[in-house]
Amino acid sequence: MVPLGARQDLVLVLFATMVTAIGAVFVWVALTARGRLEYQAVRPHGYFLRSWWFGVLLALCAFGFVVSLASLPYPAEANPTRAPALQVRVKGVQWAWLLSTDRVPAGRLIEFEVTATDVNHGFGIYSPHGVLLGQVQAMPGYVNHLFFRFPHPGVYLIRCMEYCGAEHPYMLMPLTVYQAS
Amino acid sequence: MATQPVTVPAPVRRSWALTPRSVVSICLSTSFVLIYVLGMVGGIMRANQAAVVHLPLDTFYSLLTLHGTGMIALVTLAMAAGLWYAVHDILDLRPRVLMVGFALFCLGIVLVLVATLVGGFAAGWTFLYPLPFVNTTWPAWATLAFLLGVLAVGLGFSIYCMDILTAVVGRYGGLLRGLGLDALIPALGRPGQEVAPPPVIAATMVGIDGAIGTLAGAVILIALLAHYVNPAFPIDALWAKNVTYFFGHIIANLDIYLAAGTIYAYLPTYAGREWKTNGVLALSWVGSLVFVLTAYGHHLYMDFVQPPALQFLGESTSYLASVPPAVVTIFGAVLLVYRSGIRWHVGSVLLYAGLVGWAVGGTAAELDASIPFNFVLHNTLWVVAHFHTYLLGGAFLFAIAFASHFAGEREAMSGWARAGLWLLLGGITLFLASFYVSGLEGVPRREAIQPAPGPVLSLYATAAVAVLLAGLTLVLLDVWHRARRSRAFPEEAA
Ligand code: HEM
Ligand SMILES: [Cu+2]
Ligand SMILES: [Cu+2]
């Protein structure tokens, strides 16, 4: 198995928690469904609970939205100081990646300028351990700017993330990340 | 019975008349047979990803395209027939119009079958421009057949939606009342007229969003057809992606809202409780109506050139889209079942299980709809996991539940059906778990050959598909058996 990335880990914890809660409610209601109560007796309590549930869910939505704003992958957020970054031009073609360089330094902000010439591709960055670290689409006629910092030196893998025809699974390219002096 | 003199039973009527029951039966049977076959295709794809079988790449992708397009069309067909049946009396819907919709679905599905299996069309069910036209491994006519096939299905659904909306206006004198808004704003009501019941509200919402969605579908399909005829016809890739996903998201999402209508109609019959319209319910459906239209933006998070306003609209309304179902429909259904002494039968078990699938699939969708998580989940198998949870583990289960109710559930649940339900639900759970874990492990979707640990997880999934299909066989045979009985003895049908 591939180790989970930090974000994937968080997704797993959140998902497991919520699924457990959902499962618990459904199982409990199913198990106690036999003892019959009049709906008139149940409903007022149910509606009271519902207004709380509504409030909690709305709060969760608002919380999630605000928190997500803090770690957006978009250029303005990923490079807030507008510091100069090392630029790498990326072009996706059926079925290869054309990069202006295949060696980049670790720890520095890299700006990938990603586009495609034929169909849509997806520029996905995998760690040497096989963890998906992030991605951006490669679309004909557009250039997407991805600011990215490689945490460690090593051989990373660029993998196509958007179905682009028969050879899509083989659209791979190694990217060497070296220790910057 | 026993005291009556023995009489020779009258021969079963063989002639086929266009009645609500007969048209709905034919929609359901067609849809289930084909879903079963496409489920087997799904199992073959999983086996290929497990390297148990070795399909040529282009064959794999033709099957993927067929599976995705076909399943969406067929689950829509089954659920549309179910909701139609639930409201046809109140709205006075004509079986002939449903039959026209059904015929267009069939035409479309045949075209898609020919395009993918004979022609080898393989641009995926999203046929994202410019993939259907560039360096294709299939002849041009296959692209044409596929686009026309999707157009036919869209037209069929559009006719269905327009028919419902016309009937709602005829019966309630306006769409706002069809949405039950007079329960919220009494001034809107008409004297002496009852508020629309929940299934009608669901049908009205589906009618409106379905009409808008199929219109968008027509726009992109006609643009692609124009490009097909004249390759100089310019199409912008970002525009095409927006319109395609606006259309695709609405159609796939509406399956579950169609299903909600049947939950309102049939869960109460098992629980012995009434589900009435009130202001909260009406308001929640207005919410769903809007959010289903605006949430599609989450498909374009990884297009950094997309205007930020659309990204934030997509994220916020994707979150909000969870509120009406979670607070009103799913919560309401659980409350309806709570200590109701519910009668468990195939129908009620599957309605209840489908609610779990809806809730869990929705949760997984919300995580993926968070932009920072989407950065590492987009186009991985996590996406496939979440939509199979609410389509296979939700909408499809609701469709079988409806069929079982429709077939008649007077006698107690058979042992075969019970075993079938365990296998079906257990198989689905294991099958989905494999997709979820693969997604977290970074295995991309739509890969005939997957990176590790995809193949191992695909192997578990292949076994799970066998269990799932075994269970499905038992459940469908049980439903079919009961349907035949109730045709021979119509007075026994529910
Ligand atoms: C027996 C049940 C099913 C099995 C075994 C199955 C299996 C699969 C598999 C293996 C894939 C390819 C995943 C990948 O991208 O690698 C897939 C894709 C898909 N499935 Fe299913 N599936 C089943 C039921 C359903 C149902 C009920 C629907 C309902 C609408 C559905 C809709 C789709 C769609 C839309 C895709 C995406 C197609 C594409 O990427 O173009 N599936 N399924
Ligand atoms: Cu590619
Ligand atoms: Cu690709």
PDB file of N, CA, C and O in Angstrom, chain B residues 343-397:
ATOM      1  N   ARG B 343     -43.097  -2.200   8.370  1.00  0.00           N
ATOM      2  CA  ARG B 343     -43.141  -3.542   7.802  1.00  0.00           C
ATOM      3  C   ARG B 343     -41.943  -3.698   6.880  1.00  0.00           C
ATOM      4  O   ARG B 343     -41.811  -2.998   5.877  1.00  0.00           O
ATOM      5  N   TRP B 344     -41.022  -4.602   7.249  1.00  0.00           N
ATOM      6  CA  TRP B 344     -39.849  -4.794   6.397  1.00  0.00           C
ATOM      7  C   TRP B 344     -40.175  -5.761   5.280  1.00  0.00           C
ATOM      8  O   TRP B 344     -40.631  -6.870   5.503  1.00  0.00           O
ATOM      9  N   HIS B 345     -39.970  -5.296   4.071  1.00  0.00           N
ATOM     10  CA  HIS B 345     -40.089  -6.163   2.901  1.00  0.00           C
ATOM     11  C   HIS B 345     -39.004  -5.695   1.938  1.00  0.00           C
ATOM     12  O   HIS B 345     -38.263  -4.748   2.239  1.00  0.00           O
ATOM     13  N   VAL B 346     -38.904  -6.328   0.779  1.00  0.00           N
ATOM     14  CA  VAL B 346     -37.851  -5.935  -0.161  1.00  0.00           C
ATOM     15  C   VAL B 346     -37.884  -4.420  -0.399  1.00  0.00           C
ATOM     16  O   VAL B 346     -36.855  -3.743  -0.353  1.00  0.00           O
ATOM     17  N   GLY B 347     -39.081  -3.895  -0.610  1.00  0.00           N
ATOM     18  CA  GLY B 347     -39.212  -2.477  -0.903  1.00  0.00           C
ATOM     19  C   GLY B 347     -38.707  -1.599   0.224  1.00  0.00           C
ATOM     20  O   GLY B 347     -37.896  -0.694   0.009  1.00  0.00           O
ATOM     21  N   SER B 348     -39.162  -1.867   1.445  1.00  0.00           N
ATOM     22  CA  SER B 348     -38.780  -0.974   2.539  1.00  0.00           C
ATOM     23  C   SER B 348     -37.307  -1.145   2.904  1.00  0.00           C
ATOM     24  O   SER B 348     -36.626  -0.163   3.212  1.00  0.00           O
ATOM     25  N   VAL B 349     -36.795  -2.373   2.844  1.00  0.00           N
ATOM     26  CA  VAL B 349     -35.367  -2.568   3.147  1.00  0.00           C
ATOM     27  C   VAL B 349     -34.523  -1.774   2.162  1.00  0.00           C
ATOM     28  O   VAL B 349     -33.577  -1.073   2.542  1.00  0.00           O
ATOM     29  N   LEU B 350     -34.887  -1.833   0.881  1.00  0.00           N
ATOM     30  CA  LEU B 350     -34.073  -1.142  -0.120  1.00  0.00           C
ATOM     31  C   LEU B 350     -34.256   0.373  -0.066  1.00  0.00           C
ATOM     32  O   LEU B 350     -33.312   1.123  -0.326  1.00  0.00           O
ATOM     33  N   LEU B 351     -35.453   0.832   0.288  1.00  0.00           N
ATOM     34  CA  LEU B 351     -35.618   2.280   0.466  1.00  0.00           C
ATOM     35  C   LEU B 351     -34.715   2.749   1.605  1.00  0.00           C
ATOM     36  O   LEU B 351     -34.017   3.761   1.496  1.00  0.00           O
ATOM     37  N   TYR B 352     -34.716   1.988   2.679  1.00  0.00           N
ATOM     38  CA  TYR B 352     -33.924   2.368   3.856  1.00  0.00           C
ATOM     39  C   TYR B 352     -32.431   2.307   3.529  1.00  0.00           C
ATOM     40  O   TYR B 352     -31.674   3.239   3.825  1.00  0.00           O
ATOM     41  N   ALA B 353     -32.005   1.216   2.882  1.00  0.00           N
ATOM     42  CA  ALA B 353     -30.586   1.084   2.521  1.00  0.00           C
ATOM     43  C   ALA B 353     -30.181   2.175   1.537  1.00  0.00           C
ATOM     44  O   ALA B 353     -29.079   2.729   1.617  1.00  0.00           O
ATOM     45  N   GLY B 354     -31.084   2.501   0.618  1.00  0.00           N
ATOM     46  CA  GLY B 354     -30.780   3.547  -0.355  1.00  0.00           C
ATOM     47  C   GLY B 354     -30.582   4.898   0.309  1.00  0.00           C
ATOM     48  O   GLY B 354     -29.767   5.716  -0.143  1.00  0.00           O
ATOM     49  N   LEU B 355     -31.302   5.140   1.411  1.00  0.00           N
ATOM     50  CA  LEU B 355     -31.108   6.398   2.144  1.00  0.00           C
ATOM     51  C   LEU B 355     -29.703   6.461   2.725  1.00  0.00           C
ATOM     52  O   LEU B 355     -29.071   7.518   2.745  1.00  0.00           O
ATOM     53  N   VAL B 356     -29.210   5.304   3.202  1.00  0.00           N
ATOM     54  CA  VAL B 356     -27.836   5.272   3.718  1.00  0.00           C
ATOM     55  C   VAL B 356     -26.868   5.593   2.582  1.00  0.00           C
ATOM     56  O   VAL B 356     -25.945   6.401   2.729  1.00  0.00           O
ATOM     57  N   GLY B 357     -27.094   4.962   1.402  1.00  0.00           N
ATOM     58  CA  GLY B 357     -26.233   5.228   0.256  1.00  0.00           C
ATOM     59  C   GLY B 357     -26.247   6.699  -0.134  1.00  0.00           C
ATOM     60  O   GLY B 357     -25.208   7.290  -0.439  1.00  0.00           O
ATOM     61  N   TRP B 358     -27.419   7.291  -0.085  1.00  0.00           N
ATOM     62  CA  TRP B 358     -27.540   8.706  -0.418  1.00  0.00           C
ATOM     63  C   TRP B 358     -26.731   9.549   0.585  1.00  0.00           C
ATOM     64  O   TRP B 358     -25.954  10.426   0.193  1.00  0.00           O
ATOM     65  N   ALA B 359     -26.908   9.252   1.864  1.00  0.00           N
ATOM     66  CA  ALA B 359     -26.222  10.036   2.891  1.00  0.00           C
ATOM     67  C   ALA B 359     -24.703   9.860   2.797  1.00  0.00           C
ATOM     68  O   ALA B 359     -23.940  10.835   2.844  1.00  0.00           O
ATOM     69  N   VAL B 360     -24.255   8.617   2.648  1.00  0.00           N
ATOM     70  CA  VAL B 360     -22.807   8.370   2.610  1.00  0.00           C
ATOM     71  C   VAL B 360     -22.201   8.931   1.317  1.00  0.00           C
ATOM     72  O   VAL B 360     -21.158   9.593   1.334  1.00  0.00           O
ATOM     73  N   GLY B 361     -22.872   8.685   0.199  1.00  0.00           N
ATOM     74  CA  GLY B 361     -22.379   9.214  -1.075  1.00  0.00           C
ATOM     75  C   GLY B 361     -22.339  10.737  -1.049  1.00  0.00           C
ATOM     76  O   GLY B 361     -21.410  11.355  -1.574  1.00  0.00           O
ATOM     77  N   GLY B 362     -23.342  11.334  -0.415  1.00  0.00           N
ATOM     78  CA  GLY B 362     -23.370  12.789  -0.298  1.00  0.00           C
ATOM     79  C   GLY B 362     -22.210  13.295   0.536  1.00  0.00           C
ATOM     80  O   GLY B 362     -21.562  14.289   0.194  1.00  0.00           O
ATOM     81  N   THR B 363     -21.905  12.599   1.622  1.00  0.00           N
ATOM     82  CA  THR B 363     -20.784  12.993   2.470  1.00  0.00           C
ATOM     83  C   THR B 363     -19.477  12.948   1.684  1.00  0.00           C
ATOM     84  O   THR B 363     -18.671  13.885   1.726  1.00  0.00           O
ATOM     85  N   ALA B 364     -19.281  11.861   0.950  1.00  0.00           N
ATOM     86  CA  ALA B 364     -18.062  11.727   0.153  1.00  0.00           C
ATOM     87  C   ALA B 364     -18.001  12.824  -0.905  1.00  0.00           C
ATOM     88  O   ALA B 364     -16.926  13.349  -1.213  1.00  0.00           O
ATOM     89  N   ALA B 365     -19.158  13.184  -1.444  1.00  0.00           N
ATOM     90  CA  ALA B 365     -19.205  14.246  -2.451  1.00  0.00           C
ATOM     91  C   ALA B 365     -18.810  15.582  -1.840  1.00  0.00           C
ATOM     92  O   ALA B 365     -18.081  16.368  -2.446  1.00  0.00           O
ATOM     93  N   GLU B 366     -19.276  15.841  -0.618  1.00  0.00           N
ATOM     94  CA  GLU B 366     -18.963  17.126   0.020  1.00  0.00           C
ATOM     95  C   GLU B 366     -17.468  17.261   0.268  1.00  0.00           C
ATOM     96  O   GLU B 366     -16.892  18.337   0.129  1.00  0.00           O
ATOM     97  N   LEU B 367     -16.819  16.146   0.671  1.00  0.00           N
ATOM     98  CA  LEU B 367     -15.375  16.207   0.888  1.00  0.00           C
ATOM     99  C   LEU B 367     -14.676  16.538  -0.430  1.00  0.00           C
ATOM    100  O   LEU B 367     -13.799  17.401  -0.486  1.00  0.00           O
ATOM    101  N   ASP B 368     -15.101  15.867  -1.488  1.00  0.00           N
ATOM    102  CA  ASP B 368     -14.488  16.096  -2.796  1.00  0.00           C
ATOM    103  C   ASP B 368     -14.821  17.488  -3.325  1.00  0.00           C
ATOM    104  O   ASP B 368     -14.098  18.045  -4.145  1.00  0.00           O
ATOM    105  N   ALA B 369     -15.934  18.060  -2.865  1.00  0.00           N
ATOM    106  CA  ALA B 369     -16.340  19.386  -3.329  1.00  0.00           C
ATOM    107  C   ALA B 369     -15.610  20.498  -2.584  1.00  0.00           C
ATOM    108  O   ALA B 369     -15.863  21.672  -2.828  1.00  0.00           O
ATOM    109  N   SER B 370     -14.701  20.115  -1.668  1.00  0.00           N
ATOM    110  CA  SER B 370     -13.867  21.101  -0.975  1.00  0.00           C
ATOM    111  C   SER B 370     -12.614  21.295  -1.823  1.00  0.00           C
ATOM    112  O   SER B 370     -11.879  20.339  -2.064  1.00  0.00           O
ATOM    113  N   ILE B 371     -12.364  22.517  -2.250  1.00  0.00           N
ATOM    114  CA  ILE B 371     -11.290  22.737  -3.232  1.00  0.00           C
ATOM    115  C   ILE B 371      -9.938  22.171  -2.762  1.00  0.00           C
ATOM    116  O   ILE B 371      -9.264  21.487  -3.527  1.00  0.00           O
ATOM    117  N   PRO B 372      -9.521  22.399  -1.488  1.00  0.00           N
ATOM    118  CA  PRO B 372      -8.210  21.860  -1.089  1.00  0.00           C
ATOM    119  C   PRO B 372      -8.151  20.328  -1.147  1.00  0.00           C
ATOM    120  O   PRO B 372      -7.089  19.770  -1.420  1.00  0.00           O
ATOM    121  N   PHE B 373      -9.257  19.657  -0.890  1.00  0.00           N
ATOM    122  CA  PHE B 373      -9.273  18.196  -0.997  1.00  0.00           C
ATOM    123  C   PHE B 373      -9.356  17.773  -2.466  1.00  0.00           C
ATOM    124  O   PHE B 373      -8.759  16.783  -2.872  1.00  0.00           O
ATOM    125  N   ASN B 374     -10.097  18.532  -3.242  1.00  0.00           N
ATOM    126  CA  ASN B 374     -10.237  18.207  -4.658  1.00  0.00           C
ATOM    127  C   ASN B 374      -8.874  18.212  -5.362  1.00  0.00           C
ATOM    128  O   ASN B 374      -8.658  17.470  -6.324  1.00  0.00           O
ATOM    129  N   PHE B 375      -7.962  19.024  -4.832  1.00  0.00           N
ATOM    130  CA  PHE B 375      -6.597  19.106  -5.365  1.00  0.00           C
ATOM    131  C   PHE B 375      -5.947  17.714  -5.396  1.00  0.00           C
ATOM    132  O   PHE B 375      -5.122  17.432  -6.252  1.00  0.00           O
ATOM    133  N   VAL B 376      -6.302  16.842  -4.452  1.00  0.00           N
ATOM    134  CA  VAL B 376      -5.714  15.492  -4.433  1.00  0.00           C
ATOM    135  C   VAL B 376      -6.749  14.387  -4.675  1.00  0.00           C
ATOM    136  O   VAL B 376      -6.405  13.210  -4.661  1.00  0.00           O
ATOM    137  N   LEU B 377      -8.023  14.749  -4.878  1.00  0.00           N
ATOM    138  CA  LEU B 377      -9.034  13.707  -5.133  1.00  0.00           C
ATOM    139  C   LEU B 377      -9.605  13.768  -6.541  1.00  0.00           C
ATOM    140  O   LEU B 377     -10.144  12.775  -7.048  1.00  0.00           O
ATOM    141  N   HIS B 378      -9.496  14.922  -7.175  1.00  0.00           N
ATOM    142  CA  HIS B 378     -10.098  15.095  -8.492  1.00  0.00           C
ATOM    143  C   HIS B 378      -9.600  14.012  -9.447  1.00  0.00           C
ATOM    144  O   HIS B 378      -8.401  13.736  -9.518  1.00  0.00           O
ATOM    145  N   ASN B 379     -10.547  13.419 -10.172  1.00  0.00           N
ATOM    146  CA  ASN B 379     -10.221  12.384 -11.154  1.00  0.00           C
ATOM    147  C   ASN B 379      -9.488  11.180 -10.579  1.00  0.00           C
ATOM    148  O   ASN B 379      -8.824  10.439 -11.301  1.00  0.00           O
ATOM    149  N   THR B 380      -9.589  10.978  -9.280  1.00  0.00           N
ATOM    150  CA  THR B 380      -9.163   9.698  -8.718  1.00  0.00           C
ATOM    151  C   THR B 380     -10.410   8.829  -8.569  1.00  0.00           C
ATOM    152  O   THR B 380     -11.534   9.268  -8.814  1.00  0.00           O
ATOM    153  N   LEU B 381     -10.201   7.604  -8.131  1.00  0.00           N
ATOM    154  CA  LEU B 381     -11.349   6.710  -7.960  1.00  0.00           C
ATOM    155  C   LEU B 381     -12.260   7.151  -6.815  1.00  0.00           C
ATOM    156  O   LEU B 381     -13.357   6.609  -6.659  1.00  0.00           O
ATOM    157  N   TRP B 382     -11.823   8.118  -6.004  1.00  0.00           N
ATOM    158  CA  TRP B 382     -12.720   8.655  -4.976  1.00  0.00           C
ATOM    159  C   TRP B 382     -13.999   9.193  -5.616  1.00  0.00           C
ATOM    160  O   TRP B 382     -15.113   9.016  -5.100  1.00  0.00           O
ATOM    161  N   VAL B 383     -13.832   9.867  -6.740  1.00  0.00           N
ATOM    162  CA  VAL B 383     -14.976  10.442  -7.439  1.00  0.00           C
ATOM    163  C   VAL B 383     -15.928   9.323  -7.874  1.00  0.00           C
ATOM    164  O   VAL B 383     -17.145   9.396  -7.677  1.00  0.00           O
ATOM    165  N   VAL B 384     -15.336   8.293  -8.453  1.00  0.00           N
ATOM    166  CA  VAL B 384     -16.138   7.160  -8.912  1.00  0.00           C
ATOM    167  C   VAL B 384     -16.826   6.494  -7.711  1.00  0.00           C
ATOM    168  O   VAL B 384     -17.979   6.075  -7.793  1.00  0.00           O
ATOM    169  N   ALA B 385     -16.110   6.445  -6.578  1.00  0.00           N
ATOM    170  CA  ALA B 385     -16.679   5.862  -5.361  1.00  0.00           C
ATOM    171  C   ALA B 385     -17.911   6.643  -4.936  1.00  0.00           C
ATOM    172  O   ALA B 385     -18.967   6.060  -4.663  1.00  0.00           O
ATOM    173  N   HIS B 386     -17.792   7.968  -4.881  1.00  0.00           N
ATOM    174  CA  HIS B 386     -18.919   8.735  -4.344  1.00  0.00           C
ATOM    175  C   HIS B 386     -20.142   8.628  -5.258  1.00  0.00           C
ATOM    176  O   HIS B 386     -21.250   8.443  -4.781  1.00  0.00           O
ATOM    177  N   PHE B 387     -19.939   8.681  -6.577  1.00  0.00           N
ATOM    178  CA  PHE B 387     -21.175   8.655  -7.375  1.00  0.00           C
ATOM    179  C   PHE B 387     -21.755   7.256  -7.489  1.00  0.00           C
ATOM    180  O   PHE B 387     -22.963   7.110  -7.651  1.00  0.00           O
ATOM    181  N   HIS B 388     -20.920   6.227  -7.382  1.00  0.00           N
ATOM    182  CA  HIS B 388     -21.515   4.889  -7.314  1.00  0.00           C
ATOM    183  C   HIS B 388     -22.245   4.690  -5.986  1.00  0.00           C
ATOM    184  O   HIS B 388     -23.211   3.938  -5.923  1.00  0.00           O
ATOM    185  N   THR B 389     -21.799   5.359  -4.922  1.00  0.00           N
ATOM    186  CA  THR B 389     -22.490   5.198  -3.648  1.00  0.00           C
ATOM    187  C   THR B 389     -23.916   5.710  -3.765  1.00  0.00           C
ATOM    188  O   THR B 389     -24.857   5.057  -3.322  1.00  0.00           O
ATOM    189  N   TYR B 390     -24.078   6.897  -4.361  1.00  0.00           N
ATOM    190  CA  TYR B 390     -25.464   7.369  -4.379  1.00  0.00           C
ATOM    191  C   TYR B 390     -26.251   6.912  -5.605  1.00  0.00           C
ATOM    192  O   TYR B 390     -27.480   6.936  -5.583  1.00  0.00           O
ATOM    193  N   LEU B 391     -25.548   6.474  -6.673  1.00  0.00           N
ATOM    194  CA  LEU B 391     -26.315   5.966  -7.823  1.00  0.00           C
ATOM    195  C   LEU B 391     -26.589   4.470  -7.710  1.00  0.00           C
ATOM    196  O   LEU B 391     -27.722   4.023  -7.833  1.00  0.00           O
ATOM    197  N   LEU B 392     -25.539   3.687  -7.454  1.00  0.00           N
ATOM    198  CA  LEU B 392     -25.732   2.242  -7.310  1.00  0.00           C
ATOM    199  C   LEU B 392     -26.303   1.919  -5.925  1.00  0.00           C
ATOM    200  O   LEU B 392     -27.275   1.179  -5.797  1.00  0.00           O
ATOM    201  N   GLY B 393     -25.693   2.515  -4.880  1.00  0.00           N
ATOM    202  CA  GLY B 393     -26.143   2.240  -3.513  1.00  0.00           C
ATOM    203  C   GLY B 393     -27.316   3.113  -3.094  1.00  0.00           C
ATOM    204  O   GLY B 393     -27.789   3.023  -1.962  1.00  0.00           O
ATOM    205  N   GLY B 394     -27.783   3.982  -3.970  1.00  0.00           N
ATOM    206  CA  GLY B 394     -28.925   4.842  -3.658  1.00  0.00           C
ATOM    207  C   GLY B 394     -29.988   4.718  -4.728  1.00  0.00           C
ATOM    208  O   GLY B 394     -30.880   3.868  -4.652  1.00  0.00           O
ATOM    209  N   ALA B 395     -29.854   5.515  -5.789  1.00  0.00           N
ATOM    210  CA  ALA B 395     -30.914   5.589  -6.806  1.00  0.00           C
ATOM    211  C   ALA B 395     -31.314   4.212  -7.346  1.00  0.00           C
ATOM    212  O   ALA B 395     -32.503   3.914  -7.474  1.00  0.00           O
ATOM    213  N   PHE B 396     -30.330   3.379  -7.646  1.00  0.00           N
ATOM    214  CA  PHE B 396     -30.684   2.073  -8.208  1.00  0.00           C
ATOM    215  C   PHE B 396     -31.455   1.229  -7.189  1.00  0.00           C
ATOM    216  O   PHE B 396     -32.416   0.537  -7.533  1.00  0.00           O
ATOM    217  N   LEU B 397     -31.060   1.303  -5.919  1.00  0.00           N
ATOM    218  CA  LEU B 397     -31.796   0.560  -4.889  1.00  0.00           C
ATOM    219  C   LEU B 397     -33.223   1.090  -4.768  1.00  0.00           C
ATOM    220  O   LEU B 397     -34.172   0.324  -4.585  1.00  0.00           O
TER     221      LEU B 397
END
